[in-house]
Amino acid sequence: MPRDSAAARDALVRRIEAKRDELTALTTDLVRIPTINPPGDAYTPCAEFVGARLKARGYAIEYVRAEGVRGDSAKYPRTNVIGRLAGNGDGACVHFNSHIDVVEAGSGWTMDPFAGIVKDGKVYGRGTCDMKGGLAASIVAIEAILEEGIRFPGAFEISGTVDEESGGYGGVGFLAQRGYFSKPRVDHVIIPEPLNVDRVCIGHRGVWWSEVETKGRIAHGSMPFLGDSAISHMGAFLHKLETELLPALRQRTTAQPVEPKDARRSTLNINGIHGGQPEGDGYPAPVVAHSCRTVLDRRFLVEEPIDEVKAEIVALLDELKRTRKGFDYAIRDIMEFLPTFTPLDAPVVKAVADEIRRVLGREPQYIASPGTYDQKHIARIGNLHDCIAYGPGILDLAHQPDEYVGIDDMVASAKVMALAGLRLVGVSI
Ligand SMILES: [Zn+2]
């Protein structure tokens, strides 16, 4: 490395370290805007807060409201913000995408979840870890590059997008359909989700949600023999899942580095079950249930074709239809996303892994996520495959009470983001 480039690198690193308090303050400011989803509170003020910060540093700002998507209304507009900072001349564009929505606080907090309390080197609050600390780190990383006067070709983009916690349809999904996550506009994407400061997340398993309904025949609850209970039929189906499908799924493993390790197997969760009359306020009427519905949450491996994933559930249902008297069913797709993995030799993976090595002095770990995140939209709709998740938060703290992000980790991740970002636009220091 030439001397002046080593000096430039040191100066950039030192500047980011000097921004520690600023980075902390930005995170607390973001946490104090309670962007709870559902329903999608305070999206517009949060997007505008981010937009104003970026605009002051010379970014071109766009606000894109996902009008017409589920959840969007005059009261809860789905407002996204995208900032673009053009460099000098042609080059690649590196996009840092963070979701601004957070899940509800829930119970178990020992402090105000939206106060942004700083204590013992950590910022506490809902969304600190997932993922406003990551958003703040990316903003400060690029500000440090600007303040150092480092010239770069291409462009940096930073977005604050909504609804990731509810599928991302009003956020990255909406924007991807409009070209915001495709070439030639964007080349590399880093999503600062909380995956730990020394890990590169290359993608996620697939998901298929379906609703299975078993059918019955209504009758008086005092004479169940005159009807046919859809709940009993559902029981038979669940028993088959437990005794036949789940043991088979546990045998299937993936070569992808999914964390936690138990998620390297195929899984199925029963997300919900609804049958018969709801309890309501008074006594439910005494009837034999004529319908029972369950929502299945099937997470599958890249080694499993989705057609087979679906077919094996249908085969169980068909077998019951042949062998169990009165059994009838309907099945409906709710949502599906294929597994998405960025190759380990992709430029964004290599750049971030190298800078983790240099900044933290340890080997990066490559992981994949058990559940999906916005990378699915970027890969599927945007057709952009140079995308990873990398951010300062600790994965296990996401959605927990007393969620926090470590300030040292934010500073370290900002260094990695700045240096990897520069490398990806073509500046090596
Ligand atoms: Zn998240």
JSON list of N, CA, C and O in Angstrom, two decimals, residues 163-191:
[
{"chain": "A", "resi": 163, "resn": "ASP", "atom": "N", "xyz": [-41.75, -1.11, 6.67]},
{"chain": "A", "resi": 163, "resn": "ASP", "atom": "CA", "xyz": [-42.52, -2.37, 6.60]},
{"chain": "A", "resi": 163, "resn": "ASP", "atom": "C", "xyz": [-41.68, -3.64, 6.48]},
{"chain": "A", "resi": 163, "resn": "ASP", "atom": "O", "xyz": [-42.23, -4.69, 6.14]},
{"chain": "A", "resi": 164, "resn": "GLU", "atom": "N", "xyz": [-40.38, -3.58, 6.77]},
{"chain": "A", "resi": 164, "resn": "GLU", "atom": "CA", "xyz": [-39.60, -4.82, 6.67]},
{"chain": "A", "resi": 164, "resn": "GLU", "atom": "C", "xyz": [-40.16, -5.86, 7.61]},
{"chain": "A", "resi": 164, "resn": "GLU", "atom": "O", "xyz": [-40.20, -7.05, 7.28]},
{"chain": "A", "resi": 165, "resn": "GLU", "atom": "N", "xyz": [-40.59, -5.41, 8.79]},
{"chain": "A", "resi": 165, "resn": "GLU", "atom": "CA", "xyz": [-41.06, -6.36, 9.79]},
{"chain": "A", "resi": 165, "resn": "GLU", "atom": "C", "xyz": [-42.36, -7.05, 9.36]},
{"chain": "A", "resi": 165, "resn": "GLU", "atom": "O", "xyz": [-42.76, -8.04, 9.95]},
{"chain": "A", "resi": 166, "resn": "SER", "atom": "N", "xyz": [-43.04, -6.48, 8.38]},
{"chain": "A", "resi": 166, "resn": "SER", "atom": "CA", "xyz": [-44.27, -7.11, 7.90]},
{"chain": "A", "resi": 166, "resn": "SER", "atom": "C", "xyz": [-44.15, -7.55, 6.44]},
{"chain": "A", "resi": 166, "resn": "SER", "atom": "O", "xyz": [-45.13, -7.59, 5.70]},
{"chain": "A", "resi": 167, "resn": "GLY", "atom": "N", "xyz": [-42.94, -7.84, 6.00]},
{"chain": "A", "resi": 167, "resn": "GLY", "atom": "CA", "xyz": [-42.76, -8.41, 4.66]},
{"chain": "A", "resi": 167, "resn": "GLY", "atom": "C", "xyz": [-42.07, -7.50, 3.66]},
{"chain": "A", "resi": 167, "resn": "GLY", "atom": "O", "xyz": [-41.64, -7.96, 2.61]},
{"chain": "A", "resi": 168, "resn": "GLY", "atom": "N", "xyz": [-42.02, -6.21, 3.95]},
{"chain": "A", "resi": 168, "resn": "GLY", "atom": "CA", "xyz": [-41.28, -5.29, 3.08]},
{"chain": "A", "resi": 168, "resn": "GLY", "atom": "C", "xyz": [-42.00, -4.89, 1.80]},
{"chain": "A", "resi": 168, "resn": "GLY", "atom": "O", "xyz": [-41.41, -4.27, 0.93]},
{"chain": "A", "resi": 169, "resn": "TYR", "atom": "N", "xyz": [-43.31, -5.19, 1.72]},
{"chain": "A", "resi": 169, "resn": "TYR", "atom": "CA", "xyz": [-44.03, -4.87, 0.47]},
{"chain": "A", "resi": 169, "resn": "TYR", "atom": "C", "xyz": [-44.17, -3.36, 0.25]},
{"chain": "A", "resi": 169, "resn": "TYR", "atom": "O", "xyz": [-44.18, -2.91, -0.89]},
{"chain": "A", "resi": 170, "resn": "GLY", "atom": "N", "xyz": [-44.29, -2.62, 1.34]},
{"chain": "A", "resi": 170, "resn": "GLY", "atom": "CA", "xyz": [-44.41, -1.16, 1.22]},
{"chain": "A", "resi": 170, "resn": "GLY", "atom": "C", "xyz": [-43.06, -0.46, 1.23]},
{"chain": "A", "resi": 170, "resn": "GLY", "atom": "O", "xyz": [-42.99, 0.75, 1.09]},
{"chain": "A", "resi": 171, "resn": "GLY", "atom": "N", "xyz": [-42.01, -1.23, 1.39]},
{"chain": "A", "resi": 171, "resn": "GLY", "atom": "CA", "xyz": [-40.67, -0.66, 1.47]},
{"chain": "A", "resi": 171, "resn": "GLY", "atom": "C", "xyz": [-39.81, -1.13, 0.30]},
{"chain": "A", "resi": 171, "resn": "GLY", "atom": "O", "xyz": [-40.02, -0.73, -0.85]},
{"chain": "A", "resi": 172, "resn": "VAL", "atom": "N", "xyz": [-38.86, -2.01, 0.61]},
{"chain": "A", "resi": 172, "resn": "VAL", "atom": "CA", "xyz": [-37.92, -2.45, -0.43]},
{"chain": "A", "resi": 172, "resn": "VAL", "atom": "C", "xyz": [-38.66, -3.15, -1.60]},
{"chain": "A", "resi": 172, "resn": "VAL", "atom": "O", "xyz": [-38.30, -2.96, -2.76]},
{"chain": "A", "resi": 173, "resn": "GLY", "atom": "N", "xyz": [-39.69, -3.91, -1.29]},
{"chain": "A", "resi": 173, "resn": "GLY", "atom": "CA", "xyz": [-40.45, -4.58, -2.36]},
{"chain": "A", "resi": 173, "resn": "GLY", "atom": "C", "xyz": [-41.03, -3.56, -3.34]},
{"chain": "A", "resi": 173, "resn": "GLY", "atom": "O", "xyz": [-40.92, -3.71, -4.56]},
{"chain": "A", "resi": 174, "resn": "PHE", "atom": "N", "xyz": [-41.61, -2.50, -2.79]},
{"chain": "A", "resi": 174, "resn": "PHE", "atom": "CA", "xyz": [-42.23, -1.45, -3.62]},
{"chain": "A", "resi": 174, "resn": "PHE", "atom": "C", "xyz": [-41.16, -0.73, -4.44]},
{"chain": "A", "resi": 174, "resn": "PHE", "atom": "O", "xyz": [-41.33, -0.49, -5.64]},
{"chain": "A", "resi": 175, "resn": "LEU", "atom": "N", "xyz": [-40.07, -0.40, -3.80]},
{"chain": "A", "resi": 175, "resn": "LEU", "atom": "CA", "xyz": [-39.00, 0.34, -4.48]},
{"chain": "A", "resi": 175, "resn": "LEU", "atom": "C", "xyz": [-38.31, -0.53, -5.54]},
{"chain": "A", "resi": 175, "resn": "LEU", "atom": "O", "xyz": [-37.96, -0.05, -6.62]},
{"chain": "A", "resi": 176, "resn": "ALA", "atom": "N", "xyz": [-38.15, -1.82, -5.22]},
{"chain": "A", "resi": 176, "resn": "ALA", "atom": "CA", "xyz": [-37.49, -2.72, -6.18]},
{"chain": "A", "resi": 176, "resn": "ALA", "atom": "C", "xyz": [-38.31, -2.81, -7.47]},
{"chain": "A", "resi": 176, "resn": "ALA", "atom": "O", "xyz": [-37.76, -2.87, -8.57]},
{"chain": "A", "resi": 177, "resn": "GLN", "atom": "N", "xyz": [-39.64, -2.78, -7.33]},
{"chain": "A", "resi": 177, "resn": "GLN", "atom": "CA", "xyz": [-40.48, -2.82, -8.54]},
{"chain": "A", "resi": 177, "resn": "GLN", "atom": "C", "xyz": [-40.32, -1.57, -9.39]},
{"chain": "A", "resi": 177, "resn": "GLN", "atom": "O", "xyz": [-40.66, -1.58, -10.57]},
{"chain": "A", "resi": 178, "resn": "ARG", "atom": "N", "xyz": [-39.82, -0.52, -8.79]},
{"chain": "A", "resi": 178, "resn": "ARG", "atom": "CA", "xyz": [-39.64, 0.73, -9.53]},
{"chain": "A", "resi": 178, "resn": "ARG", "atom": "C", "xyz": [-38.17, 0.99, -9.87]},
{"chain": "A", "resi": 178, "resn": "ARG", "atom": "O", "xyz": [-37.80, 2.12, -10.19]},
{"chain": "A", "resi": 179, "resn": "GLY", "atom": "N", "xyz": [-37.35, -0.03, -9.79]},
{"chain": "A", "resi": 179, "resn": "GLY", "atom": "CA", "xyz": [-35.98, 0.08, -10.30]},
{"chain": "A", "resi": 179, "resn": "GLY", "atom": "C", "xyz": [-34.95, 0.60, -9.32]},
{"chain": "A", "resi": 179, "resn": "GLY", "atom": "O", "xyz": [-33.79, 0.81, -9.68]},
{"chain": "A", "resi": 180, "resn": "TYR", "atom": "N", "xyz": [-35.35, 0.82, -8.07]},
{"chain": "A", "resi": 180, "resn": "TYR", "atom": "CA", "xyz": [-34.40, 1.39, -7.10]},
{"chain": "A", "resi": 180, "resn": "TYR", "atom": "C", "xyz": [-33.33, 0.39, -6.65]},
{"chain": "A", "resi": 180, "resn": "TYR", "atom": "O", "xyz": [-32.35, 0.79, -6.04]},
{"chain": "A", "resi": 181, "resn": "PHE", "atom": "N", "xyz": [-33.58, -0.89, -6.89]},
{"chain": "A", "resi": 181, "resn": "PHE", "atom": "CA", "xyz": [-32.60, -1.89, -6.47]},
{"chain": "A", "resi": 181, "resn": "PHE", "atom": "C", "xyz": [-32.15, -2.75, -7.65]},
{"chain": "A", "resi": 181, "resn": "PHE", "atom": "O", "xyz": [-32.03, -3.96, -7.53]},
{"chain": "A", "resi": 182, "resn": "SER", "atom": "N", "xyz": [-31.93, -2.10, -8.78]},
{"chain": "A", "resi": 182, "resn": "SER", "atom": "CA", "xyz": [-31.48, -2.82, -9.98]},
{"chain": "A", "resi": 182, "resn": "SER", "atom": "C", "xyz": [-30.34, -2.06, -10.62]},
{"chain": "A", "resi": 182, "resn": "SER", "atom": "O", "xyz": [-30.20, -0.86, -10.43]},
{"chain": "A", "resi": 183, "resn": "LYS", "atom": "N", "xyz": [-29.58, -2.83, -11.42]},
{"chain": "A", "resi": 183, "resn": "LYS", "atom": "CA", "xyz": [-28.61, -2.16, -12.29]},
{"chain": "A", "resi": 183, "resn": "LYS", "atom": "C", "xyz": [-29.39, -1.44, -13.38]},
{"chain": "A", "resi": 183, "resn": "LYS", "atom": "O", "xyz": [-30.47, -1.90, -13.75]},
{"chain": "A", "resi": 184, "resn": "PRO", "atom": "N", "xyz": [-28.92, -0.35, -13.96]},
{"chain": "A", "resi": 184, "resn": "PRO", "atom": "CA", "xyz": [-27.62, 0.25, -13.71]},
{"chain": "A", "resi": 184, "resn": "PRO", "atom": "C", "xyz": [-27.60, 1.21, -12.51]},
{"chain": "A", "resi": 184, "resn": "PRO", "atom": "O", "xyz": [-26.55, 1.77, -12.21]},
{"chain": "A", "resi": 185, "resn": "ARG", "atom": "N", "xyz": [-28.73, 1.38, -11.85]},
{"chain": "A", "resi": 185, "resn": "ARG", "atom": "CA", "xyz": [-28.74, 2.38, -10.77]},
{"chain": "A", "resi": 185, "resn": "ARG", "atom": "C", "xyz": [-27.84, 1.97, -9.60]},
{"chain": "A", "resi": 185, "resn": "ARG", "atom": "O", "xyz": [-27.10, 2.78, -9.05]},
{"chain": "A", "resi": 186, "resn": "VAL", "atom": "N", "xyz": [-27.94, 0.68, -9.22]},
{"chain": "A", "resi": 186, "resn": "VAL", "atom": "CA", "xyz": [-27.24, 0.19, -8.03]},
{"chain": "A", "resi": 186, "resn": "VAL", "atom": "C", "xyz": [-26.43, -1.05, -8.38]},
{"chain": "A", "resi": 186, "resn": "VAL", "atom": "O", "xyz": [-26.90, -1.89, -9.16]},
{"chain": "A", "resi": 187, "resn": "ASP", "atom": "N", "xyz": [-25.24, -1.17, -7.82]},
{"chain": "A", "resi": 187, "resn": "ASP", "atom": "CA", "xyz": [-24.40, -2.34, -8.08]},
{"chain": "A", "resi": 187, "resn": "ASP", "atom": "C", "xyz": [-24.23, -3.24, -6.86]},
{"chain": "A", "resi": 187, "resn": "ASP", "atom": "O", "xyz": [-24.14, -4.45, -6.99]},
{"chain": "A", "resi": 188, "resn": "HIS", "atom": "N", "xyz": [-24.09, -2.64, -5.69]},
{"chain": "A", "resi": 188, "resn": "HIS", "atom": "CA", "xyz": [-23.82, -3.41, -4.47]},
{"chain": "A", "resi": 188, "resn": "HIS", "atom": "C", "xyz": [-24.73, -2.92, -3.36]},
{"chain": "A", "resi": 188, "resn": "HIS", "atom": "O", "xyz": [-24.92, -1.71, -3.21]},
{"chain": "A", "resi": 189, "resn": "VAL", "atom": "N", "xyz": [-25.26, -3.86, -2.59]},
{"chain": "A", "resi": 189, "resn": "VAL", "atom": "CA", "xyz": [-26.16, -3.46, -1.49]},
{"chain": "A", "resi": 189, "resn": "VAL", "atom": "C", "xyz": [-25.68, -4.06, -0.18]},
{"chain": "A", "resi": 189, "resn": "VAL", "atom": "O", "xyz": [-25.38, -5.26, -0.11]},
{"chain": "A", "resi": 190, "resn": "ILE", "atom": "N", "xyz": [-25.62, -3.21, 0.83]},
{"chain": "A", "resi": 190, "resn": "ILE", "atom": "CA", "xyz": [-25.33, -3.66, 2.20]},
{"chain": "A", "resi": 190, "resn": "ILE", "atom": "C", "xyz": [-26.53, -3.29, 3.06]},
{"chain": "A", "resi": 190, "resn": "ILE", "atom": "O", "xyz": [-26.95, -2.13, 3.08]},
{"chain": "A", "resi": 191, "resn": "ILE", "atom": "N", "xyz": [-27.08, -4.28, 3.73]},
{"chain": "A", "resi": 191, "resn": "ILE", "atom": "CA", "xyz": [-28.24, -4.06, 4.60]},
{"chain": "A", "resi": 191, "resn": "ILE", "atom": "C", "xyz": [-27.76, -4.18, 6.04]},
{"chain": "A", "resi": 191, "resn": "ILE", "atom": "O", "xyz": [-27.44, -5.29, 6.49]}
]
